[in-house]
Short mmCIF file of C-alpha atoms in Angstrom, two decimals:
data_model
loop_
_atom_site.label_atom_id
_atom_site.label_comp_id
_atom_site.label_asym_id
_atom_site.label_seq_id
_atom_site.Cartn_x
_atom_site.Cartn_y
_atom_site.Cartn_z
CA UNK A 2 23.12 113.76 52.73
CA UNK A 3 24.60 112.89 49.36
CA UNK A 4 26.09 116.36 49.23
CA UNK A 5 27.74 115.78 52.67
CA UNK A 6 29.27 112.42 51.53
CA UNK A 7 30.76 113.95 48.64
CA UNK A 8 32.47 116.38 50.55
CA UNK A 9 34.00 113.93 53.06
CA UNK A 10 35.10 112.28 50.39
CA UNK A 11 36.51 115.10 48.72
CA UNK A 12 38.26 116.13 51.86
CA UNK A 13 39.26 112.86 52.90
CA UNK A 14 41.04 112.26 49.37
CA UNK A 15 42.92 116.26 50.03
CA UNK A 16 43.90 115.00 53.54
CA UNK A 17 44.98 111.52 52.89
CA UNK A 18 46.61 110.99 49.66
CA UNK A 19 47.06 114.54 48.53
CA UNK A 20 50.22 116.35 48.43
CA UNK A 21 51.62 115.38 51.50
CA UNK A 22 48.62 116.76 53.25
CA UNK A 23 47.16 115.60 56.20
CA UNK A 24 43.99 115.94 58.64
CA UNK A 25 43.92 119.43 59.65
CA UNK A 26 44.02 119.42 63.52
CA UNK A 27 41.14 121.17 65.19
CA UNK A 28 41.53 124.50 66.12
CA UNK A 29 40.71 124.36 69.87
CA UNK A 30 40.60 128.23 71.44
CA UNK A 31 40.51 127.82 75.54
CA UNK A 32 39.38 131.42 75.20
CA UNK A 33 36.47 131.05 73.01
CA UNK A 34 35.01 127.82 74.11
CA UNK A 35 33.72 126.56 77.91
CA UNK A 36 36.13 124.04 79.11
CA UNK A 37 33.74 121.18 78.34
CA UNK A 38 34.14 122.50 75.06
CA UNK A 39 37.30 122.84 74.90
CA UNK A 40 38.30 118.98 76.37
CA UNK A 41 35.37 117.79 73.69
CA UNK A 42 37.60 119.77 70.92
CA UNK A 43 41.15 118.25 72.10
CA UNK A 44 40.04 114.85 72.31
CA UNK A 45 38.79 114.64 68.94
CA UNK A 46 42.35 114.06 67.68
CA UNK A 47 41.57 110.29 69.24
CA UNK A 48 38.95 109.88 65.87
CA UNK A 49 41.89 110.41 63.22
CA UNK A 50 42.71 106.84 62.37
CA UNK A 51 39.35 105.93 62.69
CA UNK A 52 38.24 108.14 59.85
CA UNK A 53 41.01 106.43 57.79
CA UNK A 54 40.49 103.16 58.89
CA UNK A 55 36.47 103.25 58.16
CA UNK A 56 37.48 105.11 54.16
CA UNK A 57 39.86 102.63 53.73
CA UNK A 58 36.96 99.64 54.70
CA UNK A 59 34.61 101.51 51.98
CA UNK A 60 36.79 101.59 49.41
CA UNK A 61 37.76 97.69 50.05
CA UNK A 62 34.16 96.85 49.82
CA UNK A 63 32.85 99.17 46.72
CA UNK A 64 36.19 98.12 44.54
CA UNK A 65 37.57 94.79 46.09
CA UNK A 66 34.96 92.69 47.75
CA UNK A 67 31.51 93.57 46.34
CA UNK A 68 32.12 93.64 42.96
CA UNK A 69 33.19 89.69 43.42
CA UNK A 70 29.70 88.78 44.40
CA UNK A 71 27.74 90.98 42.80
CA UNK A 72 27.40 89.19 39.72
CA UNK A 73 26.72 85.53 41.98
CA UNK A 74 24.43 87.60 43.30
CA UNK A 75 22.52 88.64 40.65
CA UNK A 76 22.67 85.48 39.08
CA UNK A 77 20.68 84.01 41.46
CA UNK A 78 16.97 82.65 40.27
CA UNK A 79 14.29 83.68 42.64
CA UNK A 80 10.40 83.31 42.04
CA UNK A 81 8.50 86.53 41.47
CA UNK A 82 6.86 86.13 45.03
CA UNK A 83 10.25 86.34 46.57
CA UNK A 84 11.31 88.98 44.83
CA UNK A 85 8.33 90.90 45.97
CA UNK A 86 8.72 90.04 49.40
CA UNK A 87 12.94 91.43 49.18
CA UNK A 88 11.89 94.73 47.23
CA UNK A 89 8.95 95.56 50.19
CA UNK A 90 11.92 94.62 53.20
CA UNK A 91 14.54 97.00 51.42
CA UNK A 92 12.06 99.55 50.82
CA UNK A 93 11.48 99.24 54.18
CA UNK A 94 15.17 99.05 55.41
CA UNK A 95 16.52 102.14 53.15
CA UNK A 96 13.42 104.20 54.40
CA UNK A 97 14.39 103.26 58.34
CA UNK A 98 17.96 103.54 57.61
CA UNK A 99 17.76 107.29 56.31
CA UNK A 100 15.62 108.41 58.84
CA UNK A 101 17.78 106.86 61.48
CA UNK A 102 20.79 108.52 59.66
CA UNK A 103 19.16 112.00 59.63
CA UNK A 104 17.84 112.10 63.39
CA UNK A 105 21.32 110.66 64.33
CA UNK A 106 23.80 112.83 63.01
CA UNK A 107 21.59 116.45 64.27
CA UNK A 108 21.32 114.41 67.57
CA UNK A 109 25.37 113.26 67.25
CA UNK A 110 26.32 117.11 66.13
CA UNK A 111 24.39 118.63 69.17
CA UNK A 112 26.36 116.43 71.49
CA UNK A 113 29.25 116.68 70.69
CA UNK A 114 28.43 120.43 71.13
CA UNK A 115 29.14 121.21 66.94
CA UNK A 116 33.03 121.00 67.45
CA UNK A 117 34.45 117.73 67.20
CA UNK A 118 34.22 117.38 62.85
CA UNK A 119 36.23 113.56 63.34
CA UNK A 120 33.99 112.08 65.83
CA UNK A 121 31.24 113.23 63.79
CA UNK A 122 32.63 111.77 60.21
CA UNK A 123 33.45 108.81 62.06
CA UNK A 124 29.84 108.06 62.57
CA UNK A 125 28.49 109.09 59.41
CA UNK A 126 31.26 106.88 57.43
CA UNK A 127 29.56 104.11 60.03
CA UNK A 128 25.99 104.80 59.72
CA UNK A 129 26.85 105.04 55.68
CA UNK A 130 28.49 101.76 55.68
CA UNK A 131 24.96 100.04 56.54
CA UNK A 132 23.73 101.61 52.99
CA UNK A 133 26.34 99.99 51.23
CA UNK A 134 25.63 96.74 52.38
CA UNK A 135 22.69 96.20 54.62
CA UNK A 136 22.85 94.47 57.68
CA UNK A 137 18.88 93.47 59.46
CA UNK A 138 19.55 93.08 62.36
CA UNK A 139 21.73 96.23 63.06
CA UNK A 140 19.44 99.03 61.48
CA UNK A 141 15.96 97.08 62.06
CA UNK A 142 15.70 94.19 64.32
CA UNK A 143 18.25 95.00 67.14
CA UNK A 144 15.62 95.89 69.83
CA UNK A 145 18.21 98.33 71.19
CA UNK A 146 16.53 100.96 68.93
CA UNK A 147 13.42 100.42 70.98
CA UNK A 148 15.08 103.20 73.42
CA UNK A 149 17.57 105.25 71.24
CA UNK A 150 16.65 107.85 69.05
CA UNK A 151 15.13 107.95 67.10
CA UNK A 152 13.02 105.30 68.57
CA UNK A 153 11.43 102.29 66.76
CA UNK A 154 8.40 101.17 67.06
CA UNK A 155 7.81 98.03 68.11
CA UNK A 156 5.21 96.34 66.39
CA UNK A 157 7.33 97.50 63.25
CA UNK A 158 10.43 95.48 64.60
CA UNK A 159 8.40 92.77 64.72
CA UNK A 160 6.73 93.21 61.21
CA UNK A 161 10.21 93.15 60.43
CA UNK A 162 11.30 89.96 62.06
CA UNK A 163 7.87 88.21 60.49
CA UNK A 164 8.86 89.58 56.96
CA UNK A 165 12.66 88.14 57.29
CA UNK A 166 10.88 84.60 58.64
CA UNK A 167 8.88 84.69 55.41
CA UNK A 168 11.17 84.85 52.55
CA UNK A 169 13.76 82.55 54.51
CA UNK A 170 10.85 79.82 54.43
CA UNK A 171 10.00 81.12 50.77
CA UNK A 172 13.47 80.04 49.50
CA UNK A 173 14.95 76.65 48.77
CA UNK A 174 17.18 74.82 51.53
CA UNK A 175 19.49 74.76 48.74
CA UNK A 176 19.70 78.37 47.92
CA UNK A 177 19.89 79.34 51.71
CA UNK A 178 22.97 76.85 51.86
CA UNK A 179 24.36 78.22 48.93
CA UNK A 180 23.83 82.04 50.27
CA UNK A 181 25.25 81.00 53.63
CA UNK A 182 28.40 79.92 52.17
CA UNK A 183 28.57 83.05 50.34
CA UNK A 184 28.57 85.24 53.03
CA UNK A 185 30.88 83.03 55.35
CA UNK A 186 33.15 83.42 53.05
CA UNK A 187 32.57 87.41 52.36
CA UNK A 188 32.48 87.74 56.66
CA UNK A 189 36.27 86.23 56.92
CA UNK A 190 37.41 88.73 54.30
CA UNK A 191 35.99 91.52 55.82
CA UNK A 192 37.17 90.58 59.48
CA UNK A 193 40.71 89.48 57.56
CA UNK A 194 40.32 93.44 55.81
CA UNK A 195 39.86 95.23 59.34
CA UNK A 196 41.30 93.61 61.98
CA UNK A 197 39.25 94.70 64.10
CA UNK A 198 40.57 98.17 63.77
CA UNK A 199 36.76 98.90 64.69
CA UNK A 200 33.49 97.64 65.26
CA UNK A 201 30.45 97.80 63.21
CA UNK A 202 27.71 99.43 65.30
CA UNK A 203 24.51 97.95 66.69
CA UNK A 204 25.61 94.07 66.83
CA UNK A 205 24.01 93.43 69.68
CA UNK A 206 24.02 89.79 70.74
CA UNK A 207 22.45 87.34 68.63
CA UNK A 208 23.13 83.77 68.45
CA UNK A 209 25.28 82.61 65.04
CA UNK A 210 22.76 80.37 63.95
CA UNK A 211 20.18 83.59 63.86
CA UNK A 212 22.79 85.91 62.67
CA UNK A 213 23.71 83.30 59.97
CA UNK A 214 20.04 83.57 58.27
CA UNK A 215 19.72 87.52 58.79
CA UNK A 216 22.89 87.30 56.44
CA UNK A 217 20.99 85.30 53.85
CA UNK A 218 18.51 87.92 53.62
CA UNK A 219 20.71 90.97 53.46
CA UNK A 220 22.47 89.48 51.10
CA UNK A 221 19.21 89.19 49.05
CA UNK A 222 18.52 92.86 49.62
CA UNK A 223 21.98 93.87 49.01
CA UNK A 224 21.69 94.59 45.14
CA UNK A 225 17.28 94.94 45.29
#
């Protein structure tokens, strides 16, 4: 997977800001493909800005807005107990999110019938973005992933849910202020960054109270 993200990188950085280069349109032969392939291969065109839009939201966050809090972040004093409790969750999270990734891009590829390469970067650059900075609720907690695949278990989701609960009541009210704040202010430069030129998948709907302490916690995980 590392290999492949290189390579979209590599091509992306040809295509974009090369020598006048650009995305290479898909070659879409009516006499090769069926014509469900061949509408799947014209319509891809539709994924172009999205591509751009989602490298241009990576690079923002891996040179502009993480580096900013990654030093607040790692600043922050937490007991031994609680940083046992984060490392076990983003063990747990990077081991859920890779598997996800894996089973979701051959299941992605086979459906979109192996010929439409942007809608398929698209969602990779997506799916990537939750490795970059974790989000709880989208990769482990939305029950959603109950019924897509691959399929969570549920018993796990709620491990998960009883494992968040636990280091929110093992921190300070202080340091869950403080944290909240944080990311407030990291969520309105994101949203300020896109404009909503996309979505981030698996939001689901979740109350902003709720949503407000699953932030907390990724943001512990973010640099475990």
């Amino acid at each position: 997977m590392r290999l492949i993200l290189i390579c979209i990188y590599i091509f992306l950085s040809l295509s974009l800001y090369g020598q006048g280069l650009t995305l290479v349109p898909n070659t879409c032969d009516s006499s090769v493909l069926t014509k469900s392939e061949f509408e799947k291969c014209m319509v891809d065109t539709n994924f172009n800005n999205d591509i751009i839009a989602r490298t241009n939201y990576i690079t923002f966050l891996k040179t502009e807005l993480l580096p900013k809090y990654r030093l607040i972040r790692n600043s922050l004093l937490l007991t031994e107990n609680l940083k046992r409790k984060v490392k076990i969750l983003k063990v747990f999270y990077d081991s859920t999110l890779d598997y996800k990734k894996h089973i979701m891009t051959l299941e992605m590829d086979r459906n979109q019938n192996y010929i439409q390469p942007k809608a398929y970067l698209t969602t990779l650059l997506a799916i990537e973005t939750f490795k970059i900075y974790p989000d709880l609720y989208a990769i482990l907690l939305n029950p959603i992933h109950v019924v897509l695949k691959p399929q969570s278990d549920y018993i796990k989701i709620i491990w998960a849910e009883e494992m968040v609960d636990d280091i929110l009541t093992s921190m300070t009210v202080e340091m869950k202020r403080e944290i909240q704040q944080l990311v407030l202010e990291m969520s309105k430069k994101r949203k300020a960054f896109t404009k909503e030129y996309f979505y981030d998948m698996f939001q689901g709907d979740v109350v902003e109270e709720k949503r407000s302490f699953y932030n907390v916690v990724n943001f512990l995980l973010w640099t475990e």
